[in-house]
PDB file of C-alpha atoms in Angstrom:
ATOM      1  CA  UNK E 990       4.206  -4.915 -19.754  1.00 53.00           C
ATOM      2  CA  UNK E 991       3.705  -1.284 -18.278  1.00 74.00           C
ATOM      3  CA  UNK E 992       2.402  -0.973 -14.322  1.00 91.00           C
ATOM      4  CA  UNK E 993       0.127   0.443 -13.045  1.00 95.00           C
ATOM      5  CA  UNK E 994       0.254   4.456 -14.184  1.00 95.00           C
ATOM      6  CA  UNK E 995      -1.119   7.716 -12.346  1.00 96.00           C
ATOM      7  CA  UNK E 996      -1.403  11.066 -12.766  1.00 96.00           C
ATOM      8  CA  UNK E 997      -0.806  13.332 -12.528  1.00 97.00           C
ATOM      9  CA  UNK E 998       2.145  12.726 -10.289  1.00 96.00           C
ATOM     10  CA  UNK E 999       1.955  16.068  -8.064  1.00 97.00           C
ATOM     11  CA  UNK E1000      -1.365  18.248  -8.271  1.00 97.00           C
ATOM     12  CA  UNK E1001      -1.758  21.737  -6.529  1.00 98.00           C
ATOM     13  CA  UNK E1002      -5.035  22.973  -5.391  1.00 98.00           C
ATOM     14  CA  UNK E1003      -6.198  26.090  -3.154  1.00 97.00           C
ATOM     15  CA  UNK E1004      -8.965  25.319  -0.420  1.00 97.00           C
ATOM     16  CA  UNK E1005     -12.118  24.696  -2.167  1.00 97.00           C
ATOM     17  CA  UNK E1006     -11.717  22.754  -5.368  1.00 98.00           C
ATOM     18  CA  UNK E1007     -11.347  20.054  -6.657  1.00 98.00           C
ATOM     19  CA  UNK E1008      -9.298  17.282  -7.382  1.00 98.00           C
ATOM     20  CA  UNK E1009      -9.164  14.400  -9.666  1.00 98.00           C
ATOM     21  CA  UNK E1010      -6.586  11.497  -9.095  1.00 98.00           C
ATOM     22  CA  UNK E1011      -6.387   8.906 -12.495  1.00 98.00           C
ATOM     23  CA  UNK E1012      -5.189   5.706 -12.361  1.00 97.00           C
ATOM     24  CA  UNK E1013      -4.509   3.028 -15.244  1.00 97.00           C
ATOM     25  CA  UNK E1014      -4.308  -0.431 -14.080  1.00 96.00           C
ATOM     26  CA  UNK E1015      -1.202  -2.894 -15.053  1.00 94.00           C
ATOM     27  CA  UNK E1016      -2.721  -4.455 -18.226  1.00 92.00           C
ATOM     28  CA  UNK E1017      -4.975  -7.674 -17.423  1.00 90.00           C
ATOM     29  CA  UNK E1018      -6.039  -6.450 -13.768  1.00 92.00           C
ATOM     30  CA  UNK E1019      -9.627  -6.044 -13.642  1.00 91.00           C
ATOM     31  CA  UNK E1020      -9.370  -4.904  -9.666  1.00 93.00           C
ATOM     32  CA  UNK E1021      -8.097  -1.300  -8.743  1.00 95.00           C
ATOM     33  CA  UNK E1022      -7.772  -0.443  -5.310  1.00 95.00           C
ATOM     34  CA  UNK E1023      -6.889   2.964  -3.609  1.00 97.00           C
ATOM     35  CA  UNK E1024      -4.428   4.062  -0.487  1.00 96.00           C
ATOM     36  CA  UNK E1025      -3.992   7.338   0.999  1.00 96.00           C
ATOM     37  CA  UNK E1026      -0.888   8.002   2.729  1.00 93.00           C
ATOM     38  CA  UNK E1027      -0.593  10.849   5.047  1.00 88.00           C
ATOM     39  CA  UNK E1028       3.361  12.181   5.827  1.00 79.00           C
ATOM     40  CA  UNK E1029       5.309   9.798   8.419  1.00 76.00           C
ATOM     41  CA  UNK E1030       1.766   7.485   8.391  1.00 81.00           C
ATOM     42  CA  UNK E1031       1.445   4.508   6.689  1.00 85.00           C
ATOM     43  CA  UNK E1032      -1.337   2.914   4.059  1.00 91.00           C
ATOM     44  CA  UNK E1033      -4.696   3.774   4.704  1.00 93.00           C
ATOM     45  CA  UNK E1034      -7.600   1.486   2.272  1.00 92.00           C
ATOM     46  CA  UNK E1035      -9.866   3.662   0.933  1.00 95.00           C
ATOM     47  CA  UNK E1036     -11.815   2.002  -1.916  1.00 95.00           C
ATOM     48  CA  UNK E1037     -12.049  -1.213  -4.071  1.00 94.00           C
ATOM     49  CA  UNK E1038     -13.276  -0.982  -7.559  1.00 94.00           C
ATOM     50  CA  UNK E1039     -13.646  -3.461 -10.007  1.00 92.00           C
ATOM     51  CA  UNK E1040     -15.215  -2.758 -13.741  1.00 88.00           C
ATOM     52  CA  UNK E1041     -18.327  -0.329 -13.111  1.00 87.00           C
ATOM     53  CA  UNK E1042     -18.756  -1.295  -9.336  1.00 93.00           C
ATOM     54  CA  UNK E1043     -17.329   0.030  -6.204  1.00 93.00           C
ATOM     55  CA  UNK E1044     -16.878  -3.306  -4.120  1.00 91.00           C
ATOM     56  CA  UNK E1045     -15.669  -2.085  -0.794  1.00 90.00           C
ATOM     57  CA  UNK E1046     -15.598   1.726   0.071  1.00 92.00           C
ATOM     58  CA  UNK E1047     -15.534   1.226   4.067  1.00 89.00           C
ATOM     59  CA  UNK E1048     -12.152   3.100   3.876  1.00 91.00           C
ATOM     60  CA  UNK E1049     -13.340   6.186   1.974  1.00 94.00           C
ATOM     61  CA  UNK E1050     -14.732   9.710   3.656  1.00 93.00           C
ATOM     62  CA  UNK E1051     -18.229   9.852   3.991  1.00 89.00           C
ATOM     63  CA  UNK E1052     -18.226  13.380   2.648  1.00 94.00           C
ATOM     64  CA  UNK E1053     -16.001  14.822  -0.606  1.00 97.00           C
ATOM     65  CA  UNK E1054     -14.629  11.877  -2.322  1.00 97.00           C
ATOM     66  CA  UNK E1055     -15.762   9.619  -4.533  1.00 97.00           C
ATOM     67  CA  UNK E1056     -14.565   6.870  -6.720  1.00 97.00           C
ATOM     68  CA  UNK E1057     -15.498   5.512 -10.242  1.00 96.00           C
ATOM     69  CA  UNK E1058     -14.323   2.812 -12.416  1.00 96.00           C
ATOM     70  CA  UNK E1059     -15.996   2.722 -15.786  1.00 92.00           C
ATOM     71  CA  UNK E1060     -16.182   0.813 -18.402  1.00 90.00           C
ATOM     72  CA  UNK E1061     -14.081   2.175 -20.621  1.00 90.00           C
ATOM     73  CA  UNK E1062     -11.002   4.907 -19.266  1.00 92.00           C
ATOM     74  CA  UNK E1063      -9.455   4.939 -15.818  1.00 95.00           C
ATOM     75  CA  UNK E1064     -10.159   4.209 -12.621  1.00 97.00           C
ATOM     76  CA  UNK E1065     -11.274   8.261 -10.738  1.00 98.00           C
ATOM     77  CA  UNK E1066     -10.638   9.106  -6.895  1.00 98.00           C
ATOM     78  CA  UNK E1067     -12.412  12.670  -6.925  1.00 98.00           C
ATOM     79  CA  UNK E1068     -12.372  14.711  -4.565  1.00 98.00           C
ATOM     80  CA  UNK E1069     -14.356  17.899  -3.940  1.00 97.00           C
ATOM     81  CA  UNK E1070     -13.767  21.067  -2.264  1.00 97.00           C
ATOM     82  CA  UNK E1071     -10.170  20.481  -0.625  1.00 97.00           C
ATOM     83  CA  UNK E1072      -9.275  21.199   2.889  1.00 97.00           C
ATOM     84  CA  UNK E1073      -5.743  21.701   3.996  1.00 95.00           C
ATOM     85  CA  UNK E1074      -5.975  17.830   5.653  1.00 94.00           C
ATOM     86  CA  UNK E1075      -6.524  16.611   2.194  1.00 96.00           C
ATOM     87  CA  UNK E1076      -2.702  16.878   1.847  1.00 96.00           C
ATOM     88  CA  UNK E1077      -1.500  13.553   1.348  1.00 96.00           C
ATOM     89  CA  UNK E1078      -0.245  10.770  -1.379  1.00 96.00           C
ATOM     90  CA  UNK E1079      -2.568   9.128  -2.935  1.00 97.00           C
ATOM     91  CA  UNK E1080      -1.459   5.072  -4.531  1.00 97.00           C
ATOM     92  CA  UNK E1081      -3.841   3.066  -6.910  1.00 97.00           C
ATOM     93  CA  UNK E1082      -2.666  -0.129  -6.378  1.00 95.00           C
ATOM     94  CA  UNK E1083      -4.166  -3.471  -9.336  1.00 94.00           C
ATOM     95  CA  UNK E1084      -4.591  -7.118  -9.020  1.00 92.00           C
ATOM     96  CA  UNK E1085      -5.729  -9.335 -11.744  1.00 90.00           C
ATOM     97  CA  UNK E1086      -7.446 -10.928  -9.069  1.00 83.00           C
ATOM     98  CA  UNK E1087      -9.458 -10.769  -6.514  1.00 79.00           C
ATOM     99  CA  UNK E1088      -7.835  -8.859  -3.331  1.00 76.00           C
ATOM    100  CA  UNK E1089      -6.082 -12.321  -2.308  1.00 79.00           C
ATOM    101  CA  UNK E1090      -3.876 -11.294  -5.617  1.00 83.00           C
ATOM    102  CA  UNK E1091      -1.044  -9.549  -5.373  1.00 88.00           C
ATOM    103  CA  UNK E1092      -1.788  -5.968  -5.427  1.00 91.00           C
ATOM    104  CA  UNK E1093       1.176  -3.704  -8.123  1.00 93.00           C
ATOM    105  CA  UNK E1094       0.894  -0.289  -6.957  1.00 94.00           C
ATOM    106  CA  UNK E1095       1.171   2.718  -9.065  1.00 95.00           C
ATOM    107  CA  UNK E1096       4.351   6.064  -8.170  1.00 93.00           C
ATOM    108  CA  UNK E1097       1.882   7.711  -7.002  1.00 96.00           C
ATOM    109  CA  UNK E1098       0.104  11.809  -7.004  1.00 97.00           C
ATOM    110  CA  UNK E1099       1.168  13.247  -4.202  1.00 96.00           C
ATOM    111  CA  UNK E1100      -1.804  16.244  -3.118  1.00 97.00           C
ATOM    112  CA  UNK E1101      -1.084  19.659  -2.356  1.00 97.00           C
ATOM    113  CA  UNK E1102      -4.008  21.637  -0.815  1.00 97.00           C
ATOM    114  CA  UNK E1103      -2.443  25.455  -0.485  1.00 96.00           C
TER     115      UNK E1103
ATOM    116  CA  UNK Q 806     -10.406  -3.514  14.916  1.00 67.00           C
ATOM    117  CA  UNK Q 807      -7.339  -4.404  13.323  1.00 77.00           C
ATOM    118  CA  UNK Q 808      -4.238  -4.039  14.653  1.00 88.00           C
ATOM    119  CA  UNK Q 809      -0.699  -4.496  13.125  1.00 93.00           C
ATOM    120  CA  UNK Q 810       2.401  -3.438  14.956  1.00 95.00           C
ATOM    121  CA  UNK Q 811       6.241  -3.116  14.071  1.00 96.00           C
ATOM    122  CA  UNK Q 812       8.967  -1.494  15.294  1.00 96.00           C
ATOM    123  CA  UNK Q 813       8.971   1.818  13.842  1.00 94.00           C
ATOM    124  CA  UNK Q 814      12.404   2.420  13.246  1.00 96.00           C
ATOM    125  CA  UNK Q 815      15.467  -0.451  12.845  1.00 97.00           C
ATOM    126  CA  UNK Q 816      19.384   0.070  12.044  1.00 97.00           C
ATOM    127  CA  UNK Q 817      21.339  -1.982  10.582  1.00 97.00           C
ATOM    128  CA  UNK Q 818      25.255  -2.729   8.982  1.00 97.00           C
ATOM    129  CA  UNK Q 819      26.121  -3.611   5.786  1.00 97.00           C
ATOM    130  CA  UNK Q 820      26.898  -7.407   5.059  1.00 97.00           C
ATOM    131  CA  UNK Q 821      24.763  -8.291   7.662  1.00 97.00           C
ATOM    132  CA  UNK Q 822      21.467  -9.965   8.713  1.00 97.00           C
ATOM    133  CA  UNK Q 823      18.551  -7.945  10.067  1.00 97.00           C
ATOM    134  CA  UNK Q 824      14.551  -9.512  10.780  1.00 98.00           C
ATOM    135  CA  UNK Q 825      11.792  -7.061  10.929  1.00 98.00           C
ATOM    136  CA  UNK Q 826       8.806  -8.460  12.901  1.00 98.00           C
ATOM    137  CA  UNK Q 827       5.366  -7.978  12.260  1.00 97.00           C
ATOM    138  CA  UNK Q 828       2.503  -8.862  14.708  1.00 97.00           C
ATOM    139  CA  UNK Q 829      -1.469  -8.315  13.916  1.00 95.00           C
ATOM    140  CA  UNK Q 830      -4.388  -8.754  15.354  1.00 92.00           C
ATOM    141  CA  UNK Q 831      -7.421  -9.456  12.624  1.00 84.00           C
ATOM    142  CA  UNK Q 832     -10.462 -10.320  12.665  1.00 80.00           C
ATOM    143  CA  UNK Q 833     -10.294 -12.589   9.912  1.00 81.00           C
ATOM    144  CA  UNK Q 834      -7.286 -13.922   7.856  1.00 87.00           C
ATOM    145  CA  UNK Q 835      -6.377 -14.698   4.408  1.00 87.00           C
ATOM    146  CA  UNK Q 836      -2.991 -13.973   3.969  1.00 92.00           C
ATOM    147  CA  UNK Q 837       0.135 -11.502   4.812  1.00 95.00           C
ATOM    148  CA  UNK Q 838       2.168  -9.730   2.231  1.00 95.00           C
ATOM    149  CA  UNK Q 839       5.405  -7.090   2.919  1.00 97.00           C
ATOM    150  CA  UNK Q 840       6.163  -4.305   0.767  1.00 96.00           C
ATOM    151  CA  UNK Q 841       9.403  -2.192   0.136  1.00 97.00           C
ATOM    152  CA  UNK Q 842       9.258   1.595  -0.099  1.00 94.00           C
ATOM    153  CA  UNK Q 843      11.565   3.821  -1.038  1.00 94.00           C
ATOM    154  CA  UNK Q 844      11.569   7.383  -0.276  1.00 89.00           C
ATOM    155  CA  UNK Q 845       8.746   9.575  -2.385  1.00 85.00           C
ATOM    156  CA  UNK Q 846       8.232   6.275  -4.287  1.00 89.00           C
ATOM    157  CA  UNK Q 847       5.904   3.841  -4.617  1.00 89.00           C
ATOM    158  CA  UNK Q 848       5.274   0.674  -2.196  1.00 93.00           C
ATOM    159  CA  UNK Q 849       6.651  -2.682  -4.418  1.00 94.00           C
ATOM    160  CA  UNK Q 850       5.770  -6.402  -3.646  1.00 93.00           C
ATOM    161  CA  UNK Q 851       8.709  -8.716  -1.624  1.00 95.00           C
ATOM    162  CA  UNK Q 852       6.259 -11.404  -0.117  1.00 94.00           C
ATOM    163  CA  UNK Q 853       3.096 -13.109   0.448  1.00 93.00           C
ATOM    164  CA  UNK Q 854       2.603 -15.722   2.823  1.00 94.00           C
ATOM    165  CA  UNK Q 855      -1.229 -17.833   3.655  1.00 92.00           C
ATOM    166  CA  UNK Q 856       0.617 -21.390   5.467  1.00 93.00           C
ATOM    167  CA  UNK Q 857       2.918 -21.102   8.210  1.00 96.00           C
ATOM    168  CA  UNK Q 858       6.245 -21.477   6.955  1.00 96.00           C
ATOM    169  CA  UNK Q 859       9.408 -19.886   5.312  1.00 96.00           C
ATOM    170  CA  UNK Q 860       9.530 -18.461   2.180  1.00 93.00           C
ATOM    171  CA  UNK Q 861      12.560 -17.757   0.553  1.00 93.00           C
ATOM    172  CA  UNK Q 862      13.541 -15.797  -2.298  1.00 89.00           C
ATOM    173  CA  UNK Q 863      16.934 -14.724  -3.135  1.00 93.00           C
ATOM    174  CA  UNK Q 864      18.316 -12.108  -0.071  1.00 95.00           C
ATOM    175  CA  UNK Q 865      14.515 -12.031   1.326  1.00 96.00           C
ATOM    176  CA  UNK Q 866      12.787 -14.555   3.197  1.00 96.00           C
ATOM    177  CA  UNK Q 867       9.520 -14.235   4.798  1.00 97.00           C
ATOM    178  CA  UNK Q 868       8.035 -15.886   7.826  1.00 97.00           C
ATOM    179  CA  UNK Q 869       4.251 -16.798   8.969  1.00 97.00           C
ATOM    180  CA  UNK Q 870       3.517 -17.882  11.903  1.00 97.00           C
ATOM    181  CA  UNK Q 871      -0.862 -18.137  11.917  1.00 95.00           C
ATOM    182  CA  UNK Q 872      -1.435 -19.106  15.431  1.00 94.00           C
ATOM    183  CA  UNK Q 873       0.878 -16.356  17.369  1.00 95.00           C
ATOM    184  CA  UNK Q 874      -0.101 -13.963  14.964  1.00 95.00           C
ATOM    185  CA  UNK Q 875       3.430 -13.128  13.689  1.00 96.00           C
ATOM    186  CA  UNK Q 876       5.540 -12.390  10.367  1.00 98.00           C
ATOM    187  CA  UNK Q 877       8.812 -11.693  10.166  1.00 98.00           C
ATOM    188  CA  UNK Q 878      10.936 -10.546   7.002  1.00 98.00           C
ATOM    189  CA  UNK Q 879      14.829 -11.893   6.900  1.00 98.00           C
ATOM    190  CA  UNK Q 880      17.391  -9.493   4.844  1.00 97.00           C
ATOM    191  CA  UNK Q 881      19.903 -11.078   4.010  1.00 96.00           C
ATOM    192  CA  UNK Q 882      23.887  -8.990   2.904  1.00 97.00           C
ATOM    193  CA  UNK Q 883      22.116  -6.081   3.707  1.00 97.00           C
ATOM    194  CA  UNK Q 884      23.219  -3.443   0.979  1.00 97.00           C
ATOM    195  CA  UNK Q 885      22.726   0.109   1.355  1.00 97.00           C
ATOM    196  CA  UNK Q 886      20.036   0.092  -1.626  1.00 96.00           C
ATOM    197  CA  UNK Q 887      18.604  -1.726   0.674  1.00 97.00           C
ATOM    198  CA  UNK Q 888      17.507   1.521   3.238  1.00 97.00           C
ATOM    199  CA  UNK Q 889      13.781   2.258   3.040  1.00 97.00           C
ATOM    200  CA  UNK Q 890      10.450   1.300   4.044  1.00 96.00           C
ATOM    201  CA  UNK Q 891       9.124  -1.928   4.860  1.00 97.00           C
ATOM    202  CA  UNK Q 892       5.197  -2.715   5.290  1.00 96.00           C
ATOM    203  CA  UNK Q 893       3.810  -5.118   6.609  1.00 96.00           C
ATOM    204  CA  UNK Q 894       0.034  -5.876   5.165  1.00 94.00           C
ATOM    205  CA  UNK Q 895      -2.621  -8.245   5.758  1.00 93.00           C
ATOM    206  CA  UNK Q 896      -5.248  -9.363   3.907  1.00 88.00           C
ATOM    207  CA  UNK Q 897      -9.097 -10.187   6.335  1.00 80.00           C
ATOM    208  CA  UNK Q 898     -12.615 -10.948   5.776  1.00 67.00           C
ATOM    209  CA  UNK Q 899     -12.778  -7.653   4.604  1.00 56.00           C
ATOM    210  CA  UNK Q 900     -11.110  -8.163   1.222  1.00 65.00           C
ATOM    211  CA  UNK Q 901      -8.685  -5.250   1.633  1.00 76.00           C
ATOM    212  CA  UNK Q 902      -5.568  -4.731   2.561  1.00 86.00           C
ATOM    213  CA  UNK Q 903      -4.773  -3.329   5.744  1.00 89.00           C
ATOM    214  CA  UNK Q 904      -1.388  -2.008   6.699  1.00 92.00           C
ATOM    215  CA  UNK Q 905       0.853  -1.505   9.346  1.00 92.00           C
ATOM    216  CA  UNK Q 906       2.998   2.206   9.764  1.00 92.00           C
ATOM    217  CA  UNK Q 907       6.137   0.486   8.391  1.00 94.00           C
ATOM    218  CA  UNK Q 908       9.385  -0.120   9.812  1.00 96.00           C
ATOM    219  CA  UNK Q 909      12.333   2.511   8.222  1.00 96.00           C
ATOM    220  CA  UNK Q 910      15.304   0.960   8.371  1.00 97.00           C
ATOM    221  CA  UNK Q 911      18.870   3.029   7.822  1.00 97.00           C
ATOM    222  CA  UNK Q 912      21.816   0.604   6.319  1.00 97.00           C
ATOM    223  CA  UNK Q 913      25.365   2.221   7.328  1.00 96.00           C
ATOM    224  CA  UNK Q 914      28.506   1.209   5.971  1.00 94.00           C
TER     225      UNK Q 914
END
C-alpha cells in the first residue's frame, strides 16, 4: 500500500514564476491537508480539502495561494508569482476520515525561490 | 488563540530514558498527536491521545492530562536512530492539526 506521494520533491523557481505542487493521498483516503514548514520552524496548517471541496482554508495566505482536490487526480497546491519568502518545505498529509483520524505525511516538496 | 510549547532541544545518552514535555492552550481540544521527524524527511506518526492516561507502544509511550493541558512522550532504551525532532500537535475545533515548534533530540553514545 503506497503511502502519500508528493512531487516534485525539489522545485526551484525564480521570483514571479508559478509553482505547482502535487499530492496523491494514500489509497482509500479522501481527506488531504497541506502544511508549510519554514527553515527551523514548526509545521503550519494551510488548507484542508476533501474531494472537490475546500473544507478549511484558514491557514492559506489571502493572495497568490490556491489549492484544489479534483474528483480525479492529485491535490494541487498552486503558488502564483512566487517570492523568496515562499521558500519552504510543503508537506501534504492524508487521512481516511476527518482530522480526528491519524494524518499520514508525504515526503514533502522543497521549494526554493531564487 | 492556540499555543503549544515544547523544549527546543534535548540531549540524552544511548540506552537511557528521555521525557519530552508538551503544554498546550487551545480553544477546543479533540486529541493530541506526537510525530517524529528526521532532518529533511516527512513527519511519521507515533501516537494519538484523546483520553487522560498513558498509551504505551513498544519503546515509546505518551501521556495526556486534559485538565492540565499537558502531555509527554517517553522514549526508553534510546538508540542513536532516535535522534530526530519530536512534534506535538493538537486537534482543535478548527478541524486542523496545530503543531508546536518541535523538540530536537540528540542521542549521544
